[in-house]
Coordinates of C-alpha atoms in Angstrom, one line a residue:
M580 CA 40.1 216.6 -62.4
I581 CA 38.0 213.9 -62.1
Y582 CA 36.1 216.0 -59.3
R583 CA 35.9 219.0 -62.0
N584 CA 34.4 216.8 -64.6
S585 CA 31.7 215.3 -62.7
F586 CA 31.2 218.3 -60.4
L587 CA 27.6 218.5 -61.5
K588 CA 26.6 214.8 -61.1
K589 CA 28.2 214.9 -57.3
E590 CA 25.7 217.8 -56.6
L591 CA 23.0 216.0 -58.4
R592 CA 23.5 213.1 -56.0
Q593 CA 24.1 215.5 -53.3
A594 CA 21.0 217.4 -53.8
Y595 CA 19.0 214.2 -52.6
T596 CA 21.6 212.9 -50.1
E597 CA 22.1 209.5 -51.5
N598 CA 24.0 208.1 -54.3
K599 CA 23.0 204.7 -56.1
I600 CA 19.4 205.1 -54.9
S601 CA 18.8 208.9 -55.4
T602 CA 16.3 208.6 -58.4
N603 CA 14.2 206.0 -56.8
R604 CA 13.8 208.2 -53.5
K605 CA 13.0 211.3 -55.6
I606 CA 10.6 209.4 -57.6
A607 CA 9.1 207.5 -54.0
F608 CA 9.1 211.4 -52.2
A609 CA 6.8 212.9 -55.4
L610 CA 4.4 210.0 -55.0
F611 CA 4.1 210.4 -51.3
L612 CA 3.2 214.1 -52.0
G613 CA 0.8 213.0 -54.7
L614 CA -0.9 210.6 -52.1
I615 CA -0.6 212.7 -48.8
S616 CA -2.6 215.6 -51.0
F617 CA -4.9 213.5 -51.8
A618 CA -5.4 212.1 -48.4
F619 CA -5.6 215.6 -47.2
Y620 CA -8.5 216.3 -49.6
F621 CA -10.6 213.6 -48.4
V622 CA -9.9 214.8 -44.9
F623 CA -11.5 218.5 -45.9
Q624 CA -14.2 216.9 -47.4
T625 CA -15.3 215.8 -43.9
L626 CA -15.2 219.5 -42.9
Q627 CA -17.7 220.6 -45.4
E628 CA -20.4 221.9 -43.4
S629 CA -17.9 224.1 -41.3
V630 CA -16.4 227.4 -41.6
L631 CA -13.7 226.0 -44.1
S632 CA -16.6 226.2 -46.7
D633 CA -16.9 230.2 -46.3
V634 CA -13.0 231.0 -45.7
V635 CA -11.5 228.7 -48.1
P636 CA -13.8 227.2 -50.5
E637 CA -11.3 226.5 -53.1
I638 CA -10.1 223.4 -51.1
M639 CA -13.4 222.2 -50.5
Q640 CA -14.9 221.8 -53.9
P641 CA -15.1 218.8 -56.0
S642 CA -12.7 219.6 -58.9
Y643 CA -8.8 219.4 -60.0
F644 CA -8.2 222.8 -58.7
S645 CA -9.0 221.7 -55.2
T646 CA -6.8 218.8 -55.4
L647 CA -3.9 220.8 -57.1
Y648 CA -4.5 223.8 -54.8
I649 CA -3.8 221.4 -51.8
Y650 CA -0.8 219.9 -53.5
I651 CA 1.1 223.1 -54.4
H652 CA 0.9 224.1 -50.6
L653 CA 1.6 220.9 -49.1
A654 CA 4.7 220.2 -51.5
Y655 CA 5.8 223.6 -50.6
F656 CA 6.1 222.8 -46.7
L657 CA 7.3 219.0 -47.1
S658 CA 10.3 220.3 -49.2
A659 CA 10.7 223.3 -46.5
G660 CA 11.1 220.6 -43.8
Y661 CA 13.5 218.3 -46.4
Y662 CA 15.8 221.6 -46.9
I663 CA 15.9 221.9 -43.0
I664 CA 16.3 218.2 -42.5
Y665 CA 19.2 218.1 -45.0
Y666 CA 20.2 221.7 -44.8
D667 CA 23.7 220.3 -44.1
T668 CA 24.3 218.5 -47.4
L669 CA 22.3 220.8 -49.7
F670 CA 23.4 224.3 -49.1
F671 CA 26.7 226.2 -48.3
S672 CA 27.4 224.9 -45.2
E673 CA 30.3 223.0 -47.0
I674 CA 32.4 226.3 -47.8
R675 CA 32.6 226.7 -44.1
K676 CA 33.9 223.3 -44.0
N677 CA 36.7 224.3 -46.4
S678 CA 35.5 222.0 -49.1
W679 CA 35.9 224.7 -51.6
Y680 CA 38.8 226.4 -50.2
L681 CA 41.4 224.1 -52.0
M682 CA 39.5 223.7 -55.1
I683 CA 39.9 227.5 -55.8
H684 CA 43.3 227.5 -54.9
M685 CA 43.8 225.0 -57.5
G686 CA 41.9 226.9 -60.3
Y687 CA 38.1 226.0 -59.8
N688 CA 35.8 228.8 -60.9
P689 CA 33.4 229.8 -57.9
A690 CA 31.0 230.6 -60.1
R691 CA 30.4 227.5 -62.4
M692 CA 30.5 225.8 -59.1
F693 CA 27.9 227.8 -57.6
F694 CA 25.8 227.3 -60.8
S695 CA 26.4 223.4 -60.6
K696 CA 24.8 224.0 -57.3
L697 CA 22.1 226.0 -58.1
L698 CA 21.2 223.9 -61.0
A699 CA 21.2 220.2 -59.6
L700 CA 19.3 221.6 -56.5
G701 CA 16.7 223.5 -58.8
Y702 CA 16.3 220.3 -61.1
T703 CA 15.8 217.9 -58.3
A704 CA 13.1 220.2 -56.7
L705 CA 11.7 220.3 -60.5
F706 CA 11.6 216.7 -61.0
V707 CA 10.4 215.7 -57.5
Y708 CA 7.5 218.8 -57.9
T709 CA 6.5 217.8 -61.6
L710 CA 6.0 214.2 -60.7
G711 CA 4.1 214.8 -57.5
F712 CA 1.9 217.0 -59.8
A713 CA 1.3 214.4 -62.3
A714 CA 0.3 211.8 -59.8
I715 CA -2.1 214.3 -58.0
I716 CA -3.7 214.5 -61.2
L717 CA -4.0 211.1 -62.0
L718 CA -5.3 210.3 -58.6
T719 CA -8.3 212.9 -59.2
A720 CA -9.0 211.6 -62.3
L721 CA -10.6 208.5 -60.4
L722 CA -12.9 210.9 -58.9
K723 CA -14.3 211.3 -62.4
F724 CA -14.4 215.3 -61.9
P725 CA -14.5 217.9 -64.7
F726 CA -11.1 218.4 -66.2
I727 CA -10.4 221.6 -67.0
F728 CA -7.1 222.2 -68.3
A729 CA -6.9 225.8 -68.3
Y730 CA -5.8 226.5 -64.6
L731 CA -3.2 223.6 -64.5
P732 CA -0.2 225.8 -66.1
S733 CA -1.4 228.6 -63.5
L734 CA -1.3 226.2 -60.7
Y735 CA 2.1 224.3 -61.8
L736 CA 3.7 227.7 -62.1
V737 CA 2.2 229.5 -58.4
G738 CA 4.0 226.0 -56.4
F739 CA 7.3 226.0 -58.6
T740 CA 8.0 229.7 -58.2
D741 CA 7.4 229.2 -54.4
L742 CA 9.8 226.5 -54.4
V743 CA 12.6 228.7 -56.1
M744 CA 12.0 231.5 -53.7
L745 CA 12.4 229.2 -50.8
T746 CA 15.7 227.6 -52.2
I747 CA 17.1 230.9 -53.0
L748 CA 16.6 232.3 -49.7
S749 CA 17.7 229.1 -47.9
M750 CA 21.0 229.3 -50.1
V751 CA 21.4 233.1 -49.1
F752 CA 20.8 231.7 -45.2
S753 CA 23.5 229.2 -45.4
L754 CA 26.2 232.0 -46.2
Y755 CA 25.6 234.0 -43.5
A756 CA 24.1 232.0 -40.5
G757 CA 26.8 231.4 -38.1
T758 CA 25.4 227.9 -36.9
I759 CA 23.5 225.2 -39.0
I760 CA 20.8 225.4 -36.4
N761 CA 20.1 229.0 -36.8
A762 CA 20.3 228.3 -40.7
R763 CA 17.3 225.6 -40.5
Y764 CA 15.5 228.3 -38.3
W765 CA 15.8 230.7 -40.7
I766 CA 14.3 228.4 -43.3
G767 CA 11.5 227.4 -41.4
V768 CA 10.5 231.0 -40.7
S769 CA 11.2 232.4 -44.4
A770 CA 8.6 229.7 -45.3
F771 CA 5.9 231.4 -43.3
L772 CA 7.1 234.7 -44.3
I773 CA 6.6 234.2 -48.2
L774 CA 2.8 233.1 -47.6
L775 CA 2.5 236.1 -45.5
L776 CA 3.9 238.2 -48.2
K777 CA 1.5 236.6 -50.8
I778 CA -1.4 237.4 -48.5
V779 CA -0.3 241.0 -48.0
L780 CA 0.2 241.6 -51.8
G781 CA -3.0 240.5 -52.6
H782 CA -1.6 237.2 -54.3
Y783 CA -3.8 234.7 -53.0
D784 CA -6.8 236.5 -54.3
V785 CA -5.6 235.7 -57.7
I786 CA -4.6 232.3 -57.4
S787 CA -7.6 231.1 -55.2
N788 CA -9.7 232.3 -57.9
R789 CA -10.5 229.4 -60.2
I790 CA -11.9 232.1 -62.9
A791 CA -8.5 234.1 -63.1
M792 CA -6.6 231.2 -62.8
Q793 CA -7.8 230.1 -66.1
N794 CA -5.9 232.9 -67.3
I795 CA -2.1 232.4 -66.7
F796 CA -1.5 236.1 -67.5
N797 CA -3.7 237.3 -64.5
L798 CA -0.7 235.9 -62.5
F799 CA 1.6 239.1 -64.0
D800 CA -1.1 241.7 -63.7
M801 CA 0.5 244.1 -61.5
N802 CA -2.9 246.0 -61.0
T803 CA -4.0 243.0 -58.7
S804 CA -0.7 241.9 -57.2
L805 CA 2.9 243.1 -57.4
Y806 CA 4.0 239.6 -55.7
F807 CA 5.7 238.4 -59.0
P808 CA 7.3 241.4 -59.7
L809 CA 9.2 241.2 -56.4
W810 CA 9.7 237.8 -56.8
I811 CA 11.8 238.5 -59.7
V812 CA 13.8 241.2 -57.9
V813 CA 14.3 238.8 -54.8
V814 CA 15.4 236.0 -56.9
V815 CA 17.9 238.0 -58.8
I816 CA 19.2 239.6 -55.8
C817 CA 19.4 236.5 -53.9
G818 CA 21.4 234.9 -56.9
L819 CA 23.8 237.7 -57.2
V820 CA 24.3 237.5 -53.4
C821 CA 25.0 233.9 -53.3
L822 CA 27.3 234.2 -56.3
F823 CA 29.9 236.9 -54.9
R824 CA 29.3 235.6 -51.2
A825 CA 30.0 231.9 -52.0
G826 CA 33.0 233.0 -54.1
N827 CA 34.7 235.3 -51.7
L828 CA 33.7 233.4 -48.7
A829 CA 35.4 230.1 -50.3
R830 CA 38.7 231.9 -50.8
Y831 CA 39.7 232.1 -46.8
Y832 CA 39.9 229.5 -44.7
N833 CA 37.0 229.1 -42.1
L834 CA 38.0 227.9 -38.6
S835 CA 36.0 225.3 -36.9
E836 CA 32.4 226.8 -36.0
D837 CA 32.5 224.8 -32.6
L838 CA 33.5 227.5 -30.3
S839 CA 33.6 225.4 -27.4
L840 CA 37.5 224.6 -28.3
L841 CA 38.5 227.7 -27.1
P842 CA 39.1 228.1 -23.3
P843 CA 36.9 229.7 -21.3
D844 CA 36.6 233.4 -21.1
V845 CA 39.0 233.7 -24.3
S846 CA 38.3 235.8 -27.2
L847 CA 39.2 235.5 -30.6
I848 CA 40.8 237.9 -32.5
L849 CA 42.0 238.5 -36.1
M850 CA 43.6 240.3 -38.7
N851 CA 41.3 242.1 -41.0
S852 CA 43.5 242.0 -44.5
K853 CA 42.2 244.6 -46.0
T854 CA 42.1 247.2 -42.9
E855 CA 45.1 245.9 -41.2
K856 CA 43.2 246.1 -38.0
K857 CA 42.5 243.5 -35.4
E858 CA 39.2 242.8 -35.0
L859 CA 37.0 241.1 -32.3
V860 CA 35.4 237.6 -34.2
A861 CA 33.9 235.7 -30.9
I862 CA 33.7 235.5 -27.3
R863 CA 33.0 231.7 -26.3
G864 CA 31.2 232.9 -23.3
K865 CA 28.7 235.2 -25.2
Q866 CA 28.1 232.6 -28.3
I867 CA 27.2 229.8 -25.7
V868 CA 25.0 232.2 -24.2
E869 CA 23.3 233.0 -27.8
R870 CA 22.8 229.2 -28.5
K871 CA 21.3 228.5 -24.8
L872 CA 19.0 231.2 -25.4
I873 CA 17.6 229.9 -28.8
H874 CA 17.2 226.3 -27.6
K875 CA 15.5 227.6 -24.8
V876 CA 12.8 229.2 -26.9
V877 CA 12.6 226.3 -29.2
T878 CA 12.1 223.9 -25.9
V879 CA 9.3 226.5 -24.9
L880 CA 7.5 226.7 -28.1
L881 CA 7.9 222.7 -28.2
A882 CA 6.4 222.6 -24.9
A883 CA 4.0 225.0 -25.8
F884 CA 2.5 223.0 -28.8
I885 CA 2.5 219.8 -26.5
G886 CA 0.4 221.4 -23.7
V887 CA -2.0 223.2 -26.4
A888 CA -2.4 219.9 -28.4
L889 CA -3.1 217.8 -25.2
A890 CA -5.5 220.3 -23.9
I891 CA -7.2 220.4 -27.4
N892 CA -7.7 216.8 -27.0
V893 CA -9.2 216.9 -23.5
F894 CA -11.6 219.6 -24.7
I895 CA -12.8 217.5 -27.4
I896 CA -13.6 214.7 -25.1
V897 CA -15.8 217.1 -23.0
I898 CA -17.3 218.4 -26.3
N899 CA -18.0 215.2 -27.4
A900 CA -19.8 214.3 -24.1
S901 CA -22.2 216.7 -24.9
S902 CA -24.0 214.5 -27.3
T903 CA -27.7 213.7 -27.6
G904 CA -29.2 213.5 -23.8
Q905 CA -26.0 214.4 -22.2
E906 CA -24.2 217.8 -21.4
V907 CA -21.4 218.9 -19.7
S908 CA -20.9 222.2 -17.9
I909 CA -17.7 224.1 -17.9
R910 CA -17.6 227.1 -15.1
G911 CA -21.3 227.4 -15.8
V912 CA -21.1 227.1 -19.9
I913 CA -22.3 224.4 -21.6
P914 CA -20.3 223.8 -24.9
F915 CA -22.4 222.1 -27.4
I916 CA -21.5 220.9 -31.3
F917 CA -24.6 222.1 -33.0
Q918 CA -25.4 219.2 -35.9
S919 CA -28.7 220.6 -37.8
N920 CA -29.1 223.8 -40.0
T921 CA -32.6 224.3 -38.3
M922 CA -31.4 227.6 -36.5
E923 CA -29.5 229.3 -39.5
P924 CA -28.1 231.8 -40.1
E925 CA -27.9 232.3 -36.4
I926 CA -26.2 229.2 -35.6
M927 CA -24.6 227.2 -38.6
V928 CA -23.9 223.4 -38.8
N929 CA -21.0 222.5 -36.7
D930 CA -20.6 225.5 -34.7
L931 CA -19.1 225.2 -31.5
T932 CA -22.1 226.8 -29.6
Y933 CA -21.9 228.4 -25.8
F934 CA -25.2 228.3 -23.4
Q935 CA -25.2 229.9 -20.1
R936 CA -26.4 227.6 -17.6
I937 CA -29.2 228.9 -15.6
D938 CA -31.8 227.6 -12.8
P939 CA -35.2 227.7 -12.6
Q940 CA -35.6 231.2 -11.3
Y941 CA -33.4 232.8 -14.2
P942 CA -36.2 235.1 -16.4
V943 CA -36.5 233.6 -19.9
E944 CA -37.2 236.1 -22.7
L945 CA -38.7 236.4 -26.1
E946 CA -36.5 235.7 -29.1
Q947 CA -33.8 234.2 -26.7
I948 CA -32.4 230.8 -28.1
V949 CA -32.4 228.2 -25.6
L950 CA -31.0 225.0 -25.0
F951 CA -33.8 222.0 -23.4
K952 CA -34.2 218.5 -22.8
E953 CA -37.2 216.7 -23.9
N954 CA -37.4 212.9 -24.0
N955 CA -33.9 212.8 -22.7
V956 CA -32.6 214.6 -26.0
L957 CA -31.1 218.1 -26.2
Y958 CA -32.6 220.8 -28.3
I959 CA -31.8 224.1 -29.4
E960 CA -34.7 226.4 -30.2
R961 CA -35.9 230.2 -30.2
V962 CA -38.7 231.1 -27.9
A963 CA -41.7 232.4 -29.4
E964 CA -44.2 232.8 -26.8
I965 CA -44.3 232.8 -23.1
H966 CA -47.4 231.8 -21.0
G967 CA -46.2 231.6 -17.4
D968 CA -44.2 228.5 -16.8
R969 CA -45.2 227.3 -20.4
L970 CA -42.8 228.5 -23.6
V971 CA -43.6 227.8 -26.9
V972 CA -40.2 227.5 -28.8
D973 CA -39.5 226.9 -32.9
I974 CA -36.8 226.8 -35.0
D975 CA -35.5 229.5 -37.3
N976 CA -34.9 227.8 -40.6
Y977 CA -37.7 225.3 -42.2
P978 CA -36.8 223.1 -44.8
P979 CA -38.1 224.1 -48.4
M980 CA -41.7 222.8 -49.0
S981 CA -42.3 222.7 -45.2
Q982 CA -45.1 224.7 -43.7
I983 CA -43.7 227.4 -41.1
G984 CA -45.0 226.9 -37.5
A985 CA -45.3 223.5 -38.0
M986 CA -42.1 222.6 -35.8
K987 CA -43.8 224.3 -32.8
K988 CA -44.0 223.0 -29.6
T989 CA -44.5 223.7 -25.9
I990 CA -42.1 222.9 -23.0
S991 CA -42.1 223.2 -19.4
R992 CA -39.9 226.1 -18.0
E993 CA -37.9 223.7 -15.7
N994 CA -36.7 221.8 -19.0
I995 CA -34.6 224.5 -20.2
H996 CA -30.8 224.0 -19.0
G997 CA -29.1 226.9 -20.9
V998 CA -29.5 230.4 -22.7
Y999 CA -27.3 230.9 -26.0
S1000 CA -24.5 233.4 -25.4
G1001 CA -22.6 233.0 -28.5
R1002 CA -20.6 230.5 -30.9
N1003 CA -17.3 229.9 -32.7
R1004 CA -16.8 228.5 -35.8
W1005 CA -13.2 227.8 -35.9
L1006 CA -13.6 225.6 -32.9
G1007 CA -16.1 223.8 -34.3
A1008 CA -14.2 223.0 -37.2
L1009 CA -11.1 222.3 -35.2
I1010 CA -13.1 220.1 -33.3
L1011 CA -14.6 217.8 -36.4
F1012 CA -10.7 218.1 -37.6
A1013 CA -9.5 216.5 -34.2
N1014 CA -12.2 213.9 -34.7
T1015 CA -10.8 212.2 -37.8
I1016 CA -8.0 209.9 -38.3
M1017 CA -5.4 213.0 -39.1
G1018 CA -6.4 215.2 -36.3
R1019 CA -5.9 212.1 -33.9
I1020 CA -2.4 211.8 -35.0
L1021 CA -1.7 215.6 -35.1
F1022 CA -3.4 216.4 -31.8
L1023 CA -2.7 213.1 -30.0
L1024 CA -0.1 210.8 -31.5
I1025 CA 2.4 213.3 -32.5
P1026 CA 2.3 215.5 -29.0
A1027 CA 2.7 212.0 -27.5
I1028 CA 5.8 211.4 -29.4
L1029 CA 7.6 214.6 -28.7
L1030 CA 6.6 214.5 -25.1
F1031 CA 8.3 211.0 -24.1
Y1032 CA 11.1 211.4 -27.2
H1033 CA 11.8 215.3 -27.2
E1034 CA 15.1 214.8 -25.8
Q1035 CA 16.4 212.6 -28.7
I1036 CA 14.8 214.7 -31.3
V1037 CA 16.5 217.8 -30.2
K1038 CA 19.8 215.5 -29.9
L1039 CA 19.5 214.6 -33.4
L1040 CA 18.5 218.3 -34.8
K1041 CA 21.7 219.2 -33.0
R1042 CA 23.7 216.3 -34.7

């Protein structure tokens, strides 16, 4: 009876995995969400003159909207990580461990038990998310940005509804996944699928618009996006599935999920209580092969991430070598980070540009953009005139109030090292980010840890 009376409190404690210090940990996690979001905002500010300013201007602006927009996404992904790590404690894996079996046969109501678990998990997510939301607002106030209250309720609702969707899907997965590791994979995949769904349904076109977000009812406008009606349908269906599936599953005693206890090449056959027919439940060999396949896929993805991250670091070192007075050629191509606006719009600031290395006999044509060295300094300009071995070059974009043509110069043909062949704005932004502290951690420190300790990490996840 004590357990019956304190079931909700038990779920509240379990929702944050600790008993005596659960509230303190919730507060600490919420403050961490606010601080890390604030830090990411400053990281993005270092990428101001990059492709990100054109693609995602909503995170680059000096406003509360940008910091809160970053927060709702970081809170979403970090909560997904929390669900994955503590999945065994938070969701319905306890039913498979027969924790509900005796209680239901003693008269406990499975519906009340389900709603207690859902309420406890929802309350915990709401508490952490709300406190972190308030923390990022207070931190942003230190920057003295103009305070516009109108879009705060809309942003708050967007972030919380994403957490609700992820939570209810995770609960469904925990009822159908055969193993804990598979359920964790499903939670991770679903976190990205929810974002993909928002993009496909045009929901991001609404939430990234500061003007539209000042009216919370725009989120429910079916003419602009069908995401919220679909969200309601998915949440209701998942809730009903959890309610009935959890109650039915807990009425039967579950055998151990560890099929390695079965002898080799032995099939497990049980009698179906409804049809009174024998059904094949599991074959030990097949299950082991499936698990090994999943672990191999994860190992390959992990190795790919480490390889790509380390390759990016090597590439960045090479690019950084192509600085003033220096150049590096990779299979006849000279990469160069252009840090000027003199060639806009052809080449933007912080674009990664490519120049084809040429020899002195290569014909240079009018209007070509060339890379040349003068006084041991590399320049990028356009060819305006050709007079034999002497070329007149000029920039494309003159600053305001400047005299057009004032920057023209004459150079020798032998000083030209390369001809412009293309650019990549995303790689330019990636290199800028990789040169920040956060970028170094992501592309160098984390891969190094995974490289040397991946076996211990995999064992920890299995446990």
